[in-house]
Short mmCIF file of C-alpha atoms in Angstrom, two decimals:
data_model
loop_
_atom_site.label_atom_id
_atom_site.label_comp_id
_atom_site.label_asym_id
_atom_site.label_seq_id
_atom_site.Cartn_x
_atom_site.Cartn_y
_atom_site.Cartn_z
CA UNK A 1 48.64 -44.47 4.94
CA UNK A 2 49.98 -41.94 2.42
CA UNK A 3 49.08 -38.27 2.58
CA UNK A 4 47.35 -36.96 -0.57
CA UNK A 5 49.89 -35.55 -3.03
CA UNK A 6 48.92 -31.92 -3.85
CA UNK A 7 50.90 -32.12 -7.08
CA UNK A 8 48.60 -34.83 -8.43
CA UNK A 9 44.97 -34.48 -9.40
CA UNK A 10 42.74 -35.95 -6.71
CA UNK A 11 40.14 -38.64 -7.41
CA UNK A 12 36.49 -38.07 -6.53
CA UNK A 13 34.33 -41.13 -5.83
CA UNK A 14 30.57 -41.43 -5.64
CA UNK A 15 28.50 -44.47 -4.65
CA UNK A 16 25.34 -45.11 -6.66
CA UNK A 17 22.54 -47.14 -5.06
CA UNK A 18 20.95 -48.29 -8.31
CA UNK A 19 17.74 -50.05 -7.25
CA UNK A 20 16.36 -52.84 -9.42
CA UNK A 21 17.44 -52.33 -12.99
CA UNK A 22 19.66 -53.85 -15.65
CA UNK A 23 22.82 -52.95 -13.66
CA UNK A 24 21.86 -54.95 -10.59
CA UNK A 25 21.51 -58.64 -9.79
CA UNK A 26 18.65 -58.52 -7.32
CA UNK A 27 18.21 -62.31 -7.49
CA UNK A 28 21.72 -63.04 -6.22
CA UNK A 29 21.62 -64.70 -2.75
CA UNK A 30 23.98 -61.97 -1.49
CA UNK A 31 21.61 -59.21 -2.56
CA UNK A 32 19.49 -57.55 0.15
CA UNK A 33 16.28 -55.59 0.19
CA UNK A 34 15.87 -52.68 -2.22
CA UNK A 35 13.40 -50.96 0.13
CA UNK A 36 14.35 -51.79 3.73
CA UNK A 37 16.20 -48.84 5.23
CA UNK A 38 18.85 -51.22 6.56
CA UNK A 39 20.10 -51.55 2.97
CA UNK A 40 20.43 -47.79 2.49
CA UNK A 41 22.08 -47.42 5.89
CA UNK A 42 24.66 -50.12 5.16
CA UNK A 43 25.40 -48.67 1.73
CA UNK A 44 25.76 -45.05 2.95
CA UNK A 45 27.94 -46.01 5.89
CA UNK A 46 30.18 -48.18 3.70
CA UNK A 47 30.64 -45.27 1.28
CA UNK A 48 31.43 -42.96 4.19
CA UNK A 49 33.92 -45.48 5.58
CA UNK A 50 35.55 -45.36 2.15
CA UNK A 51 35.64 -41.52 2.33
CA UNK A 52 33.50 -41.16 -0.81
CA UNK A 53 32.20 -37.72 -1.78
CA UNK A 54 28.51 -38.63 -1.81
CA UNK A 55 25.86 -41.31 -2.19
CA UNK A 56 23.73 -40.97 -5.30
CA UNK A 57 20.14 -42.04 -6.00
CA UNK A 58 18.43 -42.28 -9.37
CA UNK A 59 14.69 -41.81 -9.72
CA UNK A 60 11.98 -43.82 -11.40
CA UNK A 61 8.74 -41.94 -11.92
CA UNK A 62 6.99 -44.82 -13.63
CA UNK A 63 7.62 -48.53 -13.93
CA UNK A 64 8.94 -49.42 -17.35
CA UNK A 65 6.81 -51.50 -19.63
CA UNK A 66 7.43 -53.57 -22.69
CA UNK A 67 4.68 -55.25 -24.62
CA UNK A 68 2.23 -54.24 -21.89
CA UNK A 69 4.24 -55.92 -19.14
CA UNK A 70 6.51 -54.51 -16.44
CA UNK A 71 10.15 -55.31 -16.90
CA UNK A 72 13.39 -54.36 -15.22
CA UNK A 73 15.27 -52.08 -17.56
CA UNK A 74 15.00 -49.13 -15.22
CA UNK A 75 14.63 -48.26 -11.57
CA UNK A 76 11.88 -50.32 -9.97
CA UNK A 77 10.77 -50.90 -6.41
CA UNK A 78 12.38 -47.68 -5.19
CA UNK A 79 10.98 -45.52 -2.38
CA UNK A 80 10.76 -41.74 -2.96
CA UNK A 81 14.08 -39.91 -3.25
CA UNK A 82 13.76 -37.05 -0.72
CA UNK A 83 12.76 -39.33 2.16
CA UNK A 84 15.76 -41.60 1.52
CA UNK A 85 18.15 -38.64 1.35
CA UNK A 86 16.95 -37.37 4.72
CA UNK A 87 17.15 -40.82 6.27
CA UNK A 88 20.68 -41.53 4.98
CA UNK A 89 21.87 -38.11 6.15
CA UNK A 90 20.62 -38.95 9.64
CA UNK A 91 22.88 -42.02 9.98
CA UNK A 92 26.05 -40.44 8.54
CA UNK A 93 28.13 -37.40 9.49
CA UNK A 94 30.39 -36.46 6.59
CA UNK A 95 29.32 -37.95 3.28
CA UNK A 96 26.98 -36.07 0.94
CA UNK A 97 23.58 -37.32 -0.24
CA UNK A 98 22.45 -36.50 -3.79
CA UNK A 99 19.15 -37.40 -5.42
CA UNK A 100 17.64 -37.23 -8.89
CA UNK A 101 14.56 -35.01 -9.11
CA UNK A 102 12.90 -33.87 -12.30
CA UNK A 103 12.46 -30.23 -13.25
CA UNK A 104 9.50 -31.17 -15.43
CA UNK A 105 7.04 -32.69 -12.97
CA UNK A 106 8.00 -30.79 -9.80
CA UNK A 107 7.33 -27.18 -8.81
CA UNK A 108 10.27 -24.86 -8.00
CA UNK A 109 9.02 -23.38 -4.74
CA UNK A 110 8.14 -26.70 -3.15
CA UNK A 111 11.24 -28.57 -4.33
CA UNK A 112 13.54 -25.69 -3.31
CA UNK A 113 11.95 -25.77 0.15
CA UNK A 114 12.36 -29.54 0.51
CA UNK A 115 16.01 -29.53 -0.59
CA UNK A 116 16.91 -26.53 1.59
CA UNK A 117 15.29 -28.26 4.55
CA UNK A 118 17.36 -31.42 4.13
CA UNK A 119 20.46 -29.29 3.56
CA UNK A 120 19.85 -27.70 6.98
CA UNK A 121 19.15 -31.02 8.68
CA UNK A 122 22.28 -32.62 7.21
CA UNK A 123 24.65 -29.73 7.93
CA UNK A 124 24.99 -28.82 4.23
CA UNK A 125 25.44 -32.21 2.58
CA UNK A 126 22.71 -32.28 -0.08
CA UNK A 127 22.91 -32.23 -3.87
CA UNK A 128 20.25 -32.18 -6.58
CA UNK A 129 20.61 -34.08 -9.86
CA UNK A 130 18.43 -32.04 -12.24
CA UNK A 131 16.81 -34.19 -14.93
CA UNK A 132 14.31 -33.33 -17.65
CA UNK A 133 11.53 -35.78 -18.47
CA UNK A 134 9.32 -34.33 -21.19
CA UNK A 135 7.72 -37.47 -22.64
CA UNK A 136 4.14 -38.61 -22.44
CA UNK A 137 5.14 -41.95 -20.91
CA UNK A 138 6.18 -40.24 -17.69
CA UNK A 139 3.73 -37.41 -18.13
CA UNK A 140 0.80 -39.81 -18.02
CA UNK A 141 1.43 -40.15 -14.29
CA UNK A 142 0.90 -36.41 -13.81
CA UNK A 143 -1.88 -33.99 -14.49
CA UNK A 144 -0.02 -32.41 -17.38
CA UNK A 145 0.47 -35.52 -19.44
CA UNK A 146 3.12 -35.18 -22.10
CA UNK A 147 2.71 -31.44 -22.19
CA UNK A 148 6.29 -30.31 -22.63
CA UNK A 149 7.74 -30.20 -26.15
CA UNK A 150 11.12 -31.93 -26.24
CA UNK A 151 12.93 -28.76 -27.32
CA UNK A 152 11.63 -26.88 -24.26
CA UNK A 153 12.87 -29.29 -21.59
CA UNK A 154 16.06 -27.33 -20.93
CA UNK A 155 14.23 -24.02 -21.18
CA UNK A 156 12.06 -25.17 -18.29
CA UNK A 157 15.05 -26.57 -16.40
CA UNK A 158 16.97 -23.27 -16.75
CA UNK A 159 14.01 -21.31 -15.42
CA UNK A 160 13.38 -23.85 -12.66
CA UNK A 161 16.97 -23.74 -11.37
CA UNK A 162 17.17 -19.93 -11.58
CA UNK A 163 13.98 -19.62 -9.55
CA UNK A 164 15.15 -22.19 -6.99
CA UNK A 165 18.43 -20.31 -6.52
CA UNK A 166 16.54 -17.05 -6.09
CA UNK A 167 14.49 -18.62 -3.31
CA UNK A 168 17.59 -20.09 -1.63
CA UNK A 169 19.25 -16.66 -1.74
CA UNK A 170 16.22 -14.72 -0.52
CA UNK A 171 17.20 -14.66 3.16
CA UNK A 172 20.08 -12.23 3.72
CA UNK A 173 22.85 -12.75 6.26
CA UNK A 174 21.61 -11.58 9.64
CA UNK A 175 17.95 -12.20 8.79
CA UNK A 176 17.50 -14.38 11.90
CA UNK A 177 17.62 -12.16 14.98
CA UNK A 178 16.32 -14.54 17.68
CA UNK A 179 16.24 -11.50 20.00
CA UNK A 180 14.46 -12.75 23.11
CA UNK A 181 14.45 -9.36 24.85
CA UNK A 182 12.98 -7.52 21.88
CA UNK A 183 10.70 -10.43 20.95
CA UNK A 184 11.87 -10.45 17.34
CA UNK A 185 12.90 -13.66 15.57
CA UNK A 186 13.52 -12.41 12.03
CA UNK A 187 14.31 -9.06 10.46
CA UNK A 188 11.60 -8.64 7.80
CA UNK A 189 13.85 -6.20 5.94
CA UNK A 190 16.22 -9.09 5.24
CA UNK A 191 13.69 -11.71 4.12
CA UNK A 192 12.77 -11.08 0.52
CA UNK A 193 9.84 -12.07 -1.58
CA UNK A 194 10.72 -13.50 -4.98
CA UNK A 195 8.55 -12.36 -7.88
CA UNK A 196 9.07 -14.31 -11.06
CA UNK A 197 7.26 -14.23 -14.38
CA UNK A 198 8.56 -16.40 -17.20
CA UNK A 199 7.43 -18.74 -19.98
CA UNK A 200 7.16 -21.69 -17.59
CA UNK A 201 6.44 -20.20 -14.17
CA UNK A 202 4.54 -17.26 -12.70
CA UNK A 203 5.42 -17.26 -9.01
CA UNK A 204 5.32 -14.81 -6.09
CA UNK A 205 6.84 -16.60 -3.10
CA UNK A 206 8.63 -15.97 0.16
CA UNK A 207 10.86 -18.85 1.15
CA UNK A 208 10.01 -20.39 4.51
CA UNK A 209 13.57 -21.68 4.94
CA UNK A 210 16.70 -19.57 5.62
CA UNK A 211 19.78 -19.91 3.42
CA UNK A 212 21.33 -23.31 4.05
CA UNK A 213 24.80 -24.13 5.46
CA UNK A 214 26.44 -24.51 2.04
CA UNK A 215 24.53 -21.67 0.38
CA UNK A 216 22.39 -24.04 -1.59
CA UNK A 217 22.50 -27.69 -2.70
CA UNK A 218 25.17 -28.79 -5.15
CA UNK A 219 23.70 -28.93 -8.67
CA UNK A 220 24.29 -32.15 -10.65
CA UNK A 221 23.26 -32.77 -14.25
CA UNK A 222 23.45 -35.68 -16.67
CA UNK A 223 22.37 -34.36 -20.08
CA UNK A 224 24.61 -35.12 -23.04
CA UNK A 225 23.00 -33.29 -25.97
CA UNK A 226 24.43 -29.92 -27.09
CA UNK A 227 21.62 -28.23 -25.14
CA UNK A 228 22.37 -30.41 -22.14
CA UNK A 229 26.06 -29.51 -22.25
CA UNK A 230 25.23 -25.80 -22.47
CA UNK A 231 22.85 -26.18 -19.52
CA UNK A 232 25.58 -27.95 -17.56
CA UNK A 233 28.19 -25.30 -18.37
CA UNK A 234 25.84 -22.60 -17.12
CA UNK A 235 24.32 -24.34 -14.11
CA UNK A 236 25.87 -27.66 -13.08
CA UNK A 237 28.66 -28.24 -10.58
CA UNK A 238 28.82 -32.00 -11.26
CA UNK A 239 28.15 -33.84 -14.52
CA UNK A 240 27.10 -37.48 -14.23
CA UNK A 241 28.54 -38.54 -17.57
CA UNK A 242 28.10 -41.62 -19.77
CA UNK A 243 31.53 -41.21 -21.35
CA UNK A 244 33.51 -44.05 -19.78
CA UNK A 245 35.99 -44.74 -22.58
CA UNK A 246 39.36 -43.06 -22.05
CA UNK A 247 39.61 -41.18 -25.37
CA UNK A 248 35.87 -40.50 -25.43
CA UNK A 249 36.07 -39.23 -21.86
CA UNK A 250 38.92 -36.87 -22.72
CA UNK A 251 36.94 -35.46 -25.66
CA UNK A 252 33.83 -34.92 -23.53
CA UNK A 253 35.94 -33.39 -20.76
CA UNK A 254 37.54 -30.89 -23.15
CA UNK A 255 34.23 -30.03 -24.79
CA UNK A 256 32.28 -29.30 -21.60
CA UNK A 257 35.07 -27.60 -19.69
CA UNK A 258 35.79 -25.55 -22.81
CA UNK A 259 32.28 -24.10 -22.53
CA UNK A 260 32.82 -22.80 -18.98
CA UNK A 261 34.63 -19.52 -19.76
CA UNK A 262 31.65 -18.32 -21.80
CA UNK A 263 29.56 -18.83 -18.66
CA UNK A 264 32.09 -16.90 -16.54
CA UNK A 265 33.38 -20.04 -14.82
CA UNK A 266 36.73 -21.78 -14.43
CA UNK A 267 37.67 -25.46 -14.78
CA UNK A 268 37.54 -26.23 -11.07
CA UNK A 269 33.94 -25.08 -10.70
CA UNK A 270 32.63 -28.18 -12.50
CA UNK A 271 33.53 -31.84 -11.93
CA UNK A 272 32.90 -34.56 -14.52
CA UNK A 273 32.12 -37.98 -13.01
CA UNK A 274 31.19 -40.81 -15.41
CA UNK A 275 29.12 -43.74 -14.17
CA UNK A 276 31.26 -46.86 -13.86
CA UNK A 277 30.72 -50.50 -12.99
CA UNK A 278 33.47 -52.82 -11.82
CA UNK A 279 34.41 -56.47 -11.40
CA UNK A 280 37.18 -57.29 -8.93
CA UNK A 281 39.28 -60.44 -8.63
CA UNK A 282 42.50 -61.52 -6.97
CA UNK A 283 44.01 -61.55 -10.46
CA UNK A 284 43.02 -59.90 -13.72
CA UNK A 285 42.09 -63.29 -15.19
CA UNK A 286 39.82 -64.09 -12.25
CA UNK A 287 38.20 -60.66 -12.57
CA UNK A 288 37.48 -61.24 -16.29
CA UNK A 289 35.72 -64.51 -15.51
CA UNK A 290 33.75 -62.84 -12.75
CA UNK A 291 32.79 -60.02 -15.09
CA UNK A 292 31.39 -62.53 -17.60
CA UNK A 293 29.30 -64.19 -14.90
CA UNK A 294 27.98 -60.86 -13.61
CA UNK A 295 27.08 -59.69 -17.13
CA UNK A 296 24.99 -62.79 -17.74
CA UNK A 297 23.26 -62.47 -14.37
CA UNK A 298 22.48 -58.80 -15.14
CA UNK A 299 20.68 -59.75 -18.33
CA UNK A 300 17.25 -61.09 -17.40
CA UNK A 301 15.22 -63.11 -19.94
CA UNK A 302 12.75 -60.23 -20.41
CA UNK A 303 15.58 -57.75 -20.86
CA UNK A 304 17.15 -59.96 -23.52
CA UNK A 305 13.86 -60.29 -25.43
CA UNK A 306 13.15 -56.54 -25.20
CA UNK A 307 16.61 -55.69 -26.52
CA UNK A 308 16.32 -58.03 -29.50
CA UNK A 309 12.82 -56.77 -30.31
CA UNK A 310 14.17 -53.18 -30.27
CA UNK A 311 16.89 -54.17 -32.75
CA UNK A 312 14.45 -56.09 -34.93
CA UNK A 313 11.88 -53.25 -34.80
CA UNK A 314 9.01 -55.67 -34.31
CA UNK A 315 7.36 -57.85 -31.69
CA UNK A 316 8.78 -61.36 -31.55
CA UNK A 317 6.18 -63.42 -29.68
CA UNK A 318 7.49 -66.72 -28.39
CA UNK A 319 11.16 -65.77 -28.67
CA UNK A 320 13.11 -68.07 -26.33
CA UNK A 321 15.82 -66.11 -24.47
CA UNK A 322 17.75 -69.34 -24.03
CA UNK A 323 17.39 -70.25 -27.68
CA UNK A 324 18.51 -68.90 -31.06
CA UNK A 325 17.97 -65.49 -32.60
CA UNK A 326 14.75 -65.27 -34.66
CA UNK A 327 14.68 -66.34 -38.28
CA UNK A 328 12.22 -63.53 -39.11
CA UNK A 329 13.71 -60.44 -40.74
CA UNK A 330 13.60 -57.04 -38.94
CA UNK A 331 10.71 -54.63 -39.37
CA UNK A 332 10.55 -50.84 -38.86
CA UNK A 333 8.36 -50.50 -35.78
CA UNK A 334 9.06 -48.85 -32.43
CA UNK A 335 9.14 -51.48 -29.73
CA UNK A 336 9.81 -49.52 -26.58
CA UNK A 337 7.59 -47.05 -24.84
CA UNK A 338 8.82 -44.13 -22.80
CA UNK A 339 12.51 -44.92 -22.82
CA UNK A 340 15.49 -44.46 -25.05
CA UNK A 341 15.30 -47.03 -27.77
CA UNK A 342 18.24 -48.87 -29.23
CA UNK A 343 19.03 -46.78 -32.28
CA UNK A 344 19.79 -48.82 -35.42
CA UNK A 345 20.69 -47.29 -38.76
CA UNK A 346 20.32 -50.51 -40.76
CA UNK A 347 18.30 -53.18 -38.94
CA UNK A 348 18.96 -55.90 -41.53
CA UNK A 349 22.73 -55.37 -41.40
CA UNK A 350 22.68 -55.26 -37.60
CA UNK A 351 20.65 -58.48 -37.41
CA UNK A 352 23.13 -60.20 -39.72
CA UNK A 353 26.01 -59.00 -37.56
CA UNK A 354 24.38 -60.39 -34.41
CA UNK A 355 23.57 -63.70 -36.06
CA UNK A 356 27.17 -64.09 -37.15
CA UNK A 357 28.49 -63.44 -33.65
CA UNK A 358 25.95 -65.76 -32.02
CA UNK A 359 26.85 -68.56 -34.42
CA UNK A 360 30.62 -68.07 -34.14
CA UNK A 361 30.60 -67.96 -30.33
CA UNK A 362 27.67 -70.41 -29.90
CA UNK A 363 25.65 -67.91 -27.88
CA UNK A 364 21.99 -68.04 -26.89
CA UNK A 365 19.89 -64.90 -27.15
CA UNK A 366 20.53 -63.99 -23.51
CA UNK A 367 24.24 -64.74 -23.72
CA UNK A 368 24.50 -62.62 -26.86
CA UNK A 369 22.69 -59.65 -25.28
CA UNK A 370 24.91 -59.92 -22.20
CA UNK A 371 28.02 -59.91 -24.39
CA UNK A 372 26.75 -56.92 -26.41
CA UNK A 373 25.45 -54.73 -23.60
CA UNK A 374 26.65 -55.63 -20.11
CA UNK A 375 30.16 -54.22 -20.18
CA UNK A 376 32.04 -53.31 -17.02
CA UNK A 377 34.12 -50.16 -16.92
CA UNK A 378 36.82 -51.57 -14.69
CA UNK A 379 37.77 -55.26 -14.64
CA UNK A 380 40.86 -56.48 -12.82
CA UNK A 381 42.71 -56.90 -9.58
CA UNK A 382 42.54 -54.05 -7.02
CA UNK A 383 45.93 -52.80 -8.23
CA UNK A 384 44.81 -52.81 -11.86
CA UNK A 385 41.61 -50.91 -11.11
CA UNK A 386 43.33 -48.34 -8.86
CA UNK A 387 45.91 -47.68 -11.57
CA UNK A 388 43.24 -47.30 -14.24
CA UNK A 389 41.15 -44.86 -12.18
CA UNK A 390 44.28 -42.82 -11.50
CA UNK A 391 45.14 -42.80 -15.23
CA UNK A 392 41.72 -41.39 -16.15
CA UNK A 393 41.94 -38.59 -13.61
CA UNK A 394 45.56 -37.59 -14.33
CA UNK A 395 44.78 -37.68 -18.07
CA UNK A 396 41.69 -35.46 -17.70
CA UNK A 397 39.32 -38.12 -18.96
CA UNK A 398 37.32 -37.55 -15.77
CA UNK A 399 37.56 -36.08 -12.28
CA UNK A 400 36.55 -39.41 -10.74
CA UNK A 401 33.67 -41.87 -11.04
CA UNK A 402 30.16 -42.67 -9.91
CA UNK A 403 30.55 -46.33 -9.00
CA UNK A 404 27.61 -48.66 -9.60
CA UNK A 405 27.99 -52.02 -7.78
CA UNK A 406 25.93 -54.91 -9.09
CA UNK A 407 24.83 -55.95 -5.59
CA UNK A 408 23.06 -53.90 -2.95
CA UNK A 409 23.74 -53.18 -0.24
CA UNK A 410 27.07 -55.06 0.02
CA UNK A 411 28.48 -54.56 -3.47
CA UNK A 412 30.61 -51.59 -2.48
CA UNK A 413 32.35 -53.26 0.49
CA UNK A 414 35.04 -55.00 -1.52
CA UNK A 415 35.93 -51.85 -3.44
CA UNK A 416 36.25 -49.82 -0.23
CA UNK A 417 38.38 -52.47 1.46
CA UNK A 418 40.69 -53.30 -1.45
CA UNK A 419 40.84 -50.43 -3.97
CA UNK A 420 40.52 -47.29 -1.84
CA UNK A 421 43.71 -48.05 0.18
CA UNK A 422 45.65 -48.38 -3.08
CA UNK A 423 44.36 -45.02 -4.32
CA UNK A 424 45.47 -43.51 -1.02
CA UNK A 425 48.93 -45.08 -1.39
CA UNK A 426 49.15 -43.37 -4.77
CA UNK A 427 48.46 -40.04 -3.05
CA UNK A 428 45.38 -39.36 -5.17
CA UNK A 429 42.58 -39.94 -2.66
CA UNK A 430 41.82 -38.38 0.70
CA UNK A 431 42.70 -40.14 3.94
CA UNK A 432 40.11 -38.24 5.98
CA UNK A 433 37.29 -35.78 5.47
CA UNK A 434 38.35 -32.12 5.76
CA UNK A 435 36.51 -30.40 8.60
CA UNK A 436 35.89 -26.66 8.58
CA UNK A 437 39.25 -25.10 9.61
CA UNK A 438 37.55 -22.32 11.57
CA UNK A 439 34.64 -23.99 13.31
CA UNK A 440 35.79 -27.62 13.26
CA UNK A 441 32.37 -28.57 11.91
CA UNK A 442 31.90 -31.63 9.72
CA UNK A 443 32.36 -30.82 6.04
CA UNK A 444 29.64 -29.60 3.75
CA UNK A 445 29.32 -31.40 0.44
CA UNK A 446 30.85 -28.38 -1.30
CA UNK A 447 33.93 -28.53 0.94
CA UNK A 448 34.33 -32.26 0.26
CA UNK A 449 34.05 -31.70 -3.49
CA UNK A 450 36.29 -28.62 -3.44
CA UNK A 451 33.54 -26.48 -4.96
CA UNK A 452 33.12 -22.78 -4.15
CA UNK A 453 30.24 -21.67 -1.95
CA UNK A 454 27.76 -19.52 -3.87
CA UNK A 455 28.17 -15.84 -3.15
CA UNK A 456 25.28 -14.11 -1.47
CA UNK A 457 23.63 -11.53 -3.70
CA UNK A 458 24.45 -7.94 -2.92
CA UNK A 459 21.64 -6.81 -0.59
CA UNK A 460 21.32 -3.61 -2.61
CA UNK A 461 19.93 -5.69 -5.47
CA UNK A 462 16.86 -6.44 -3.40
CA UNK A 463 15.91 -2.82 -2.93
CA UNK A 464 15.14 0.06 -5.26
CA UNK A 465 17.52 2.94 -4.79
CA UNK A 466 16.48 4.80 -1.66
CA UNK A 467 13.53 2.41 -1.12
CA UNK A 468 12.66 0.66 2.12
CA UNK A 469 12.59 -2.98 1.06
CA UNK A 470 12.62 -5.60 -1.62
CA UNK A 471 8.94 -6.24 -2.20
CA UNK A 472 8.31 -3.09 -4.23
CA UNK A 473 11.50 -3.71 -6.20
CA UNK A 474 10.44 -7.23 -7.06
CA UNK A 475 6.96 -6.15 -8.05
CA UNK A 476 8.42 -3.52 -10.38
CA UNK A 477 10.10 -6.15 -12.54
CA UNK A 478 8.67 -5.92 -16.06
CA UNK A 479 6.77 -8.99 -17.18
CA UNK A 480 8.83 -9.46 -20.32
CA UNK A 481 12.20 -9.30 -18.58
CA UNK A 482 14.62 -12.16 -19.09
CA UNK A 483 14.82 -14.73 -16.30
CA UNK A 484 18.12 -13.59 -14.74
CA UNK A 485 16.75 -10.07 -14.45
CA UNK A 486 13.48 -11.17 -12.93
CA UNK A 487 14.90 -12.87 -9.89
CA UNK A 488 17.59 -11.84 -7.43
CA UNK A 489 19.90 -14.70 -8.30
#
């Protein structure tokens, strides 16, 4: 096994357990349960055996619907994120566990407490993928409904993250005394109440959880709009990107990393990891045939009908997914609720384009949708895929990838057994996890990712000059102060 080459950029790999959605083939005989913990355990341990950075979970707050019926275009049948993170951390020792949790329908104090707790229990291996979900479709599941204007979603997320960090930082070093003789467990002078008043939150809270082993959870973000990129440059340590094309990836990489200096950060403080699917074969030709078969299996009949109706901008009752495209011309309606619709500038021209392809290649509706939508990022032999991943990372099109296998829980096994050793032979992937050089402890997620540990705030910031403690200082914060000035971040 080759030692990692320090002169070459190292690859970061993440394993995504996708649940039931358009990326998975839950009906395949080799597919296991999406809920039984045995599936999560197998998946997490396989990723750890492959020395991946972390396991990643998406979140589905509401089952998707189309035409009043549930369908499988997004995460379905998934247990709650935090419980799975804690359970996976309990059966692994080194790999990180990262979950998607919305900043719109959670509360900062409670979510900060839950994440800090799991970070303690796991020895510092937790990350938080911050997502914004402002729409009424999701909001209908919560007491607020669709209360948050779209433009304010990142305003709320910024305030949410700043407040969470303030809570995570609110226990100073040395706050836990555990002095049996004196009968004192904590030093109240070193546990600080956080007082925050802002447009989204008005909170006075004292964290019940000390600062966690890695300072606080690694912050992940997936937004792609200009506001999302600014949010990422200011707050994120990982970006879960959609930019999987090489040139497109390089452009996104330059754009986002170019925003970091304005936020006082350097290039290495943020990693960009696009989501990527793969199809392996003994040869490239075999892999291409396998990719075609997987794409068709990933496209369910209801998914195919929903996609065509979104293009046509109208309901198409009776459309046979194994038949021809509709003869009816497109309309101008919105056919999807609560999810990103397929954007079409000219529906008539797009319909004509699809009809021409279907006729030329003799494709049914489902075959056409599979050909148009179900593309795999990496298709080839293990050597081909290892070389391509290496090319992306050396060319700064990414820092690695979030791999999405089409089968759970066994879809990652083949990649770990056949591609990871080739990346190691290239000297671009670790051959073991790096333990703490001082204590010998298992690595935190930050150590595995090569990210800096957040600096503790200067304790003087908690106290007014000459004052006895933080509480009076926090209470003296003016109500109209900006967020960073309101909290000891």
